[in-house]
Amino acid sequence: MTSPMALGGDQQVPAIELVGVGKDYRKMEDRPTLLGALTGIHRGRPQTLSALESVDLVVGQGETLGVIGRNGTGKTTLLRLMAGVTRPTRGTVRISGRVAPLISVGVGFNREMTGRENVITNSMLLGLSRAEARERMGQIVEFAELEGFLDTPVKFYSSGMFMRLGFSVAVHTNPDILLVDEVLAVGDLAFQIKCMEKMGELQACGTTVVLVSHSMQVLRVLCPRCVLLADGRVHFDGDTQEAIARHHDLLARASSDHRAVGARS
């Protein structure tokens, strides 16, 4: 991940910029043979899977962007690239600012440590000093509604408790960029509403938000702009209502194709 390029005049450096980005993964494909069946030894050959291809995307500072698409279209890979968790196979990713990623429930937590210890550790990983982390401990725990579990090892937490603590840490570390990948789906409705209100506060303060969600209502409320991914490419980038309509069209077309194949078989 490279540093942001300086832009001339009064033009702001984008919070996120992807130029010609592609991401491939490699997996071993089994090649069953008679010898392998007899000996239990299987030889595989590497197979390249393209998760993203030719993605050009600019997210301005303070903008909120939604990301939608069917499962397997590259949504999580896109956020992982923005978070710096993985590097692109092709192209360039430029990020300007402190990033708080919420990509998977429980990622970044040491399961043997208590909630309190994880709050300190994760707050420091997201850019706070130890003193600042301790100072914000009360706010973080109160928001997460986990006062009675703060000194319990997080290996005993439910997925909902993980999400609440992870989200609370992320939003209380003053991130410039917040990346959220469907983690709110594991929380109860009341806490989901609380999280949406908090993201609204961050929006008002100028935080850039990128939100992957299957909830069209959440996207309508929070995201003026939305990217629709299909087959690892940007199929549409624009107004959220239009993106949702096109998403439904793709789903209907895929369902119709599936029925047609079933009828022929």
PDB file of N, CA, C and O in Angstrom, residues 185-232:
ATOM      1  N   ALA A 185     -24.724  -7.786  11.524  1.00  0.00           N
ATOM      2  CA  ALA A 185     -25.808  -8.757  11.359  1.00  0.00           C
ATOM      3  C   ALA A 185     -25.922  -9.702  12.544  1.00  0.00           C
ATOM      4  O   ALA A 185     -26.971 -10.311  12.757  1.00  0.00           O
ATOM      5  N   VAL A 186     -24.846  -9.846  13.356  1.00  0.00           N
ATOM      6  CA  VAL A 186     -24.907 -10.792  14.464  1.00  0.00           C
ATOM      7  C   VAL A 186     -25.449 -10.150  15.739  1.00  0.00           C
ATOM      8  O   VAL A 186     -25.693 -10.836  16.727  1.00  0.00           O
ATOM      9  N   GLY A 187     -25.644  -8.863  15.743  1.00  0.00           N
ATOM     10  CA  GLY A 187     -26.139  -8.194  16.943  1.00  0.00           C
ATOM     11  C   GLY A 187     -27.657  -8.188  16.999  1.00  0.00           C
ATOM     12  O   GLY A 187     -28.340  -8.440  16.011  1.00  0.00           O
ATOM     13  N   ASP A 188     -28.197  -7.888  18.187  1.00  0.00           N
ATOM     14  CA  ASP A 188     -29.651  -7.777  18.294  1.00  0.00           C
ATOM     15  C   ASP A 188     -30.098  -6.462  17.677  1.00  0.00           C
ATOM     16  O   ASP A 188     -29.306  -5.552  17.435  1.00  0.00           O
ATOM     17  N   LEU A 189     -31.396  -6.353  17.415  1.00  0.00           N
ATOM     18  CA  LEU A 189     -31.930  -5.209  16.681  1.00  0.00           C
ATOM     19  C   LEU A 189     -31.637  -3.893  17.395  1.00  0.00           C
ATOM     20  O   LEU A 189     -31.245  -2.903  16.755  1.00  0.00           O
ATOM     21  N   ALA A 190     -31.817  -3.864  18.711  1.00  0.00           N
ATOM     22  CA  ALA A 190     -31.594  -2.622  19.459  1.00  0.00           C
ATOM     23  C   ALA A 190     -30.155  -2.145  19.308  1.00  0.00           C
ATOM     24  O   ALA A 190     -29.890  -0.942  19.139  1.00  0.00           O
ATOM     25  N   PHE A 191     -29.199  -3.087  19.346  1.00  0.00           N
ATOM     26  CA  PHE A 191     -27.803  -2.684  19.229  1.00  0.00           C
ATOM     27  C   PHE A 191     -27.468  -2.299  17.785  1.00  0.00           C
ATOM     28  O   PHE A 191     -26.652  -1.410  17.558  1.00  0.00           O
ATOM     29  N   GLN A 192     -28.099  -2.943  16.818  1.00  0.00           N
ATOM     30  CA  GLN A 192     -27.890  -2.546  15.427  1.00  0.00           C
ATOM     31  C   GLN A 192     -28.313  -1.100  15.211  1.00  0.00           C
ATOM     32  O   GLN A 192     -27.620  -0.326  14.536  1.00  0.00           O
ATOM     33  N   ILE A 193     -29.448  -0.727  15.785  1.00  0.00           N
ATOM     34  CA  ILE A 193     -29.923   0.660  15.667  1.00  0.00           C
ATOM     35  C   ILE A 193     -28.930   1.608  16.341  1.00  0.00           C
ATOM     36  O   ILE A 193     -28.607   2.683  15.809  1.00  0.00           O
ATOM     37  N   LYS A 194     -28.423   1.194  17.494  1.00  0.00           N
ATOM     38  CA  LYS A 194     -27.431   1.995  18.208  1.00  0.00           C
ATOM     39  C   LYS A 194     -26.175   2.192  17.363  1.00  0.00           C
ATOM     40  O   LYS A 194     -25.599   3.291  17.316  1.00  0.00           O
ATOM     41  N   CYS A 195     -25.749   1.133  16.677  1.00  0.00           N
ATOM     42  CA  CYS A 195     -24.565   1.223  15.824  1.00  0.00           C
ATOM     43  C   CYS A 195     -24.814   2.156  14.640  1.00  0.00           C
ATOM     44  O   CYS A 195     -23.933   2.928  14.259  1.00  0.00           O
ATOM     45  N   MET A 196     -25.997   2.069  14.055  1.00  0.00           N
ATOM     46  CA  MET A 196     -26.313   2.955  12.934  1.00  0.00           C
ATOM     47  C   MET A 196     -26.311   4.412  13.370  1.00  0.00           C
ATOM     48  O   MET A 196     -25.828   5.294  12.650  1.00  0.00           O
ATOM     49  N   GLU A 197     -26.837   4.672  14.560  1.00  0.00           N
ATOM     50  CA  GLU A 197     -26.822   6.049  15.078  1.00  0.00           C
ATOM     51  C   GLU A 197     -25.387   6.521  15.289  1.00  0.00           C
ATOM     52  O   GLU A 197     -25.056   7.678  15.000  1.00  0.00           O
ATOM     53  N   LYS A 198     -24.531   5.631  15.791  1.00  0.00           N
ATOM     54  CA  LYS A 198     -23.134   6.004  16.016  1.00  0.00           C
ATOM     55  C   LYS A 198     -22.421   6.271  14.704  1.00  0.00           C
ATOM     56  O   LYS A 198     -21.626   7.213  14.600  1.00  0.00           O
ATOM     57  N   MET A 199     -22.708   5.447  13.691  1.00  0.00           N
ATOM     58  CA  MET A 199     -22.102   5.691  12.391  1.00  0.00           C
ATOM     59  C   MET A 199     -22.586   7.013  11.806  1.00  0.00           C
ATOM     60  O   MET A 199     -21.828   7.716  11.126  1.00  0.00           O
ATOM     61  N   GLY A 200     -23.836   7.363  12.087  1.00  0.00           N
ATOM     62  CA  GLY A 200     -24.346   8.659  11.661  1.00  0.00           C
ATOM     63  C   GLY A 200     -23.589   9.800  12.318  1.00  0.00           C
ATOM     64  O   GLY A 200     -23.293  10.824  11.677  1.00  0.00           O
ATOM     65  N   GLU A 201     -23.234   9.639  13.593  1.00  0.00           N
ATOM     66  CA  GLU A 201     -22.429  10.652  14.291  1.00  0.00           C
ATOM     67  C   GLU A 201     -21.042  10.772  13.666  1.00  0.00           C
ATOM     68  O   GLU A 201     -20.515  11.879  13.493  1.00  0.00           O
ATOM     69  N   LEU A 202     -20.445   9.626  13.335  1.00  0.00           N
ATOM     70  CA  LEU A 202     -19.123   9.646  12.703  1.00  0.00           C
ATOM     71  C   LEU A 202     -19.194  10.320  11.333  1.00  0.00           C
ATOM     72  O   LEU A 202     -18.286  11.077  10.958  1.00  0.00           O
ATOM     73  N   GLN A 203     -20.267  10.045  10.594  1.00  0.00           N
ATOM     74  CA  GLN A 203     -20.455  10.709   9.303  1.00  0.00           C
ATOM     75  C   GLN A 203     -20.471  12.224   9.478  1.00  0.00           C
ATOM     76  O   GLN A 203     -19.822  12.959   8.730  1.00  0.00           O
ATOM     77  N   ALA A 204     -21.215  12.681  10.482  1.00  0.00           N
ATOM     78  CA  ALA A 204     -21.334  14.121  10.733  1.00  0.00           C
ATOM     79  C   ALA A 204     -19.999  14.744  11.113  1.00  0.00           C
ATOM     80  O   ALA A 204     -19.762  15.939  10.874  1.00  0.00           O
ATOM     81  N   CYS A 205     -19.120  13.938  11.689  1.00  0.00           N
ATOM     82  CA  CYS A 205     -17.793  14.431  12.094  1.00  0.00           C
ATOM     83  C   CYS A 205     -16.761  14.314  10.976  1.00  0.00           C
ATOM     84  O   CYS A 205     -15.589  14.666  11.172  1.00  0.00           O
ATOM     85  N   GLY A 206     -17.168  13.788   9.812  1.00  0.00           N
ATOM     86  CA  GLY A 206     -16.265  13.730   8.671  1.00  0.00           C
ATOM     87  C   GLY A 206     -15.538  12.427   8.481  1.00  0.00           C
ATOM     88  O   GLY A 206     -14.616  12.342   7.656  1.00  0.00           O
ATOM     89  N   THR A 207     -15.930  11.370   9.210  1.00  0.00           N
ATOM     90  CA  THR A 207     -15.307  10.060   9.022  1.00  0.00           C
ATOM     91  C   THR A 207     -15.775   9.439   7.707  1.00  0.00           C
ATOM     92  O   THR A 207     -16.957   9.490   7.370  1.00  0.00           O
ATOM     93  N   THR A 208     -14.845   8.870   6.971  1.00  0.00           N
ATOM     94  CA  THR A 208     -15.175   8.127   5.756  1.00  0.00           C
ATOM     95  C   THR A 208     -15.629   6.727   6.156  1.00  0.00           C
ATOM     96  O   THR A 208     -14.966   6.067   6.951  1.00  0.00           O
ATOM     97  N   VAL A 209     -16.766   6.291   5.622  1.00  0.00           N
ATOM     98  CA  VAL A 209     -17.327   4.984   5.980  1.00  0.00           C
ATOM     99  C   VAL A 209     -17.534   4.159   4.715  1.00  0.00           C
ATOM    100  O   VAL A 209     -18.102   4.647   3.733  1.00  0.00           O
ATOM    101  N   VAL A 210     -17.054   2.905   4.739  1.00  0.00           N
ATOM    102  CA  VAL A 210     -17.348   1.948   3.667  1.00  0.00           C
ATOM    103  C   VAL A 210     -18.066   0.780   4.325  1.00  0.00           C
ATOM    104  O   VAL A 210     -17.529   0.147   5.237  1.00  0.00           O
ATOM    105  N   LEU A 211     -19.286   0.510   3.866  1.00  0.00           N
ATOM    106  CA  LEU A 211     -20.160  -0.447   4.532  1.00  0.00           C
ATOM    107  C   LEU A 211     -20.615  -1.532   3.564  1.00  0.00           C
ATOM    108  O   LEU A 211     -21.264  -1.258   2.553  1.00  0.00           O
ATOM    109  N   VAL A 212     -20.247  -2.776   3.864  1.00  0.00           N
ATOM    110  CA  VAL A 212     -20.768  -3.929   3.140  1.00  0.00           C
ATOM    111  C   VAL A 212     -21.956  -4.466   3.922  1.00  0.00           C
ATOM    112  O   VAL A 212     -21.850  -4.746   5.117  1.00  0.00           O
ATOM    113  N   SER A 213     -23.094  -4.607   3.254  1.00  0.00           N
ATOM    114  CA  SER A 213     -24.280  -5.074   3.968  1.00  0.00           C
ATOM    115  C   SER A 213     -25.253  -5.735   3.003  1.00  0.00           C
ATOM    116  O   SER A 213     -25.350  -5.354   1.828  1.00  0.00           O
ATOM    117  N   HIS A 214     -25.967  -6.742   3.513  1.00  0.00           N
ATOM    118  CA  HIS A 214     -27.068  -7.346   2.764  1.00  0.00           C
ATOM    119  C   HIS A 214     -28.395  -6.666   3.102  1.00  0.00           C
ATOM    120  O   HIS A 214     -29.427  -6.999   2.515  1.00  0.00           O
ATOM    121  N   SER A 215     -28.356  -5.725   4.053  1.00  0.00           N
ATOM    122  CA  SER A 215     -29.567  -5.011   4.441  1.00  0.00           C
ATOM    123  C   SER A 215     -29.743  -3.782   3.556  1.00  0.00           C
ATOM    124  O   SER A 215     -29.021  -2.788   3.701  1.00  0.00           O
ATOM    125  N   MET A 216     -30.681  -3.850   2.650  1.00  0.00           N
ATOM    126  CA  MET A 216     -30.918  -2.732   1.749  1.00  0.00           C
ATOM    127  C   MET A 216     -31.413  -1.497   2.504  1.00  0.00           C
ATOM    128  O   MET A 216     -31.108  -0.366   2.132  1.00  0.00           O
ATOM    129  N   GLN A 217     -32.146  -1.715   3.606  1.00  0.00           N
ATOM    130  CA  GLN A 217     -32.652  -0.585   4.372  1.00  0.00           C
ATOM    131  C   GLN A 217     -31.509   0.167   5.046  1.00  0.00           C
ATOM    132  O   GLN A 217     -31.495   1.406   5.072  1.00  0.00           O
ATOM    133  N   VAL A 218     -30.542  -0.562   5.596  1.00  0.00           N
ATOM    134  CA  VAL A 218     -29.377   0.081   6.205  1.00  0.00           C
ATOM    135  C   VAL A 218     -28.627   0.916   5.174  1.00  0.00           C
ATOM    136  O   VAL A 218     -28.214   2.049   5.435  1.00  0.00           O
ATOM    137  N   LEU A 219     -28.467   0.360   3.982  1.00  0.00           N
ATOM    138  CA  LEU A 219     -27.760   1.084   2.925  1.00  0.00           C
ATOM    139  C   LEU A 219     -28.527   2.339   2.509  1.00  0.00           C
ATOM    140  O   LEU A 219     -27.931   3.385   2.273  1.00  0.00           O
ATOM    141  N   ARG A 220     -29.842   2.223   2.430  1.00  0.00           N
ATOM    142  CA  ARG A 220     -30.646   3.396   2.047  1.00  0.00           C
ATOM    143  C   ARG A 220     -30.505   4.518   3.079  1.00  0.00           C
ATOM    144  O   ARG A 220     -30.465   5.700   2.721  1.00  0.00           O
ATOM    145  N   VAL A 221     -30.435   4.138   4.345  1.00  0.00           N
ATOM    146  CA  VAL A 221     -30.368   5.142   5.416  1.00  0.00           C
ATOM    147  C   VAL A 221     -28.989   5.802   5.487  1.00  0.00           C
ATOM    148  O   VAL A 221     -28.882   7.021   5.648  1.00  0.00           O
ATOM    149  N   LEU A 222     -27.932   4.996   5.352  1.00  0.00           N
ATOM    150  CA  LEU A 222     -26.584   5.495   5.632  1.00  0.00           C
ATOM    151  C   LEU A 222     -25.776   5.894   4.412  1.00  0.00           C
ATOM    152  O   LEU A 222     -24.857   6.713   4.532  1.00  0.00           O
ATOM    153  N   CYS A 223     -26.091   5.329   3.235  1.00  0.00           N
ATOM    154  CA  CYS A 223     -25.174   5.457   2.100  1.00  0.00           C
ATOM    155  C   CYS A 223     -25.825   6.169   0.911  1.00  0.00           C
ATOM    156  O   CYS A 223     -26.660   5.578   0.217  1.00  0.00           O
ATOM    157  N   PRO A 224     -25.424   7.393   0.624  1.00  0.00           N
ATOM    158  CA  PRO A 224     -25.934   8.064  -0.578  1.00  0.00           C
ATOM    159  C   PRO A 224     -25.429   7.414  -1.866  1.00  0.00           C
ATOM    160  O   PRO A 224     -26.073   7.501  -2.909  1.00  0.00           O
ATOM    161  N   ARG A 225     -24.266   6.774  -1.773  1.00  0.00           N
ATOM    162  CA  ARG A 225     -23.622   6.169  -2.951  1.00  0.00           C
ATOM    163  C   ARG A 225     -23.341   4.700  -2.679  1.00  0.00           C
ATOM    164  O   ARG A 225     -23.032   4.324  -1.545  1.00  0.00           O
ATOM    165  N   CYS A 226     -23.446   3.880  -3.725  1.00  0.00           N
ATOM    166  CA  CYS A 226     -23.259   2.454  -3.532  1.00  0.00           C
ATOM    167  C   CYS A 226     -22.568   1.848  -4.755  1.00  0.00           C
ATOM    168  O   CYS A 226     -22.830   2.246  -5.891  1.00  0.00           O
ATOM    169  N   VAL A 227     -21.678   0.898  -4.485  1.00  0.00           N
ATOM    170  CA  VAL A 227     -21.006   0.143  -5.533  1.00  0.00           C
ATOM    171  C   VAL A 227     -21.611  -1.251  -5.574  1.00  0.00           C
ATOM    172  O   VAL A 227     -21.752  -1.908  -4.538  1.00  0.00           O
ATOM    173  N   LEU A 228     -21.967  -1.709  -6.766  1.00  0.00           N
ATOM    174  CA  LEU A 228     -22.475  -3.060  -6.979  1.00  0.00           C
ATOM    175  C   LEU A 228     -21.385  -3.880  -7.658  1.00  0.00           C
ATOM    176  O   LEU A 228     -20.924  -3.530  -8.754  1.00  0.00           O
ATOM    177  N   LEU A 229     -20.947  -4.954  -6.987  1.00  0.00           N
ATOM    178  CA  LEU A 229     -19.949  -5.853  -7.556  1.00  0.00           C
ATOM    179  C   LEU A 229     -20.624  -7.063  -8.180  1.00  0.00           C
ATOM    180  O   LEU A 229     -21.587  -7.597  -7.631  1.00  0.00           O
ATOM    181  N   ALA A 230     -20.096  -7.482  -9.317  1.00  0.00           N
ATOM    182  CA  ALA A 230     -20.578  -8.696  -9.978  1.00  0.00           C
ATOM    183  C   ALA A 230     -19.383  -9.346 -10.663  1.00  0.00           C
ATOM    184  O   ALA A 230     -18.663  -8.690 -11.419  1.00  0.00           O
ATOM    185  N   ASP A 231     -19.152 -10.605 -10.336  1.00  0.00           N
ATOM    186  CA  ASP A 231     -18.032 -11.355 -10.918  1.00  0.00           C
ATOM    187  C   ASP A 231     -16.700 -10.649 -10.710  1.00  0.00           C
ATOM    188  O   ASP A 231     -15.832 -10.645 -11.595  1.00  0.00           O
ATOM    189  N   GLY A 232     -16.533 -10.042  -9.529  1.00  0.00           N
ATOM    190  CA  GLY A 232     -15.264  -9.420  -9.185  1.00  0.00           C
ATOM    191  C   GLY A 232     -15.009  -8.074  -9.829  1.00  0.00           C
ATOM    192  O   GLY A 232     -13.908  -7.518  -9.707  1.00  0.00           O
TER     193      GLY A 232
END
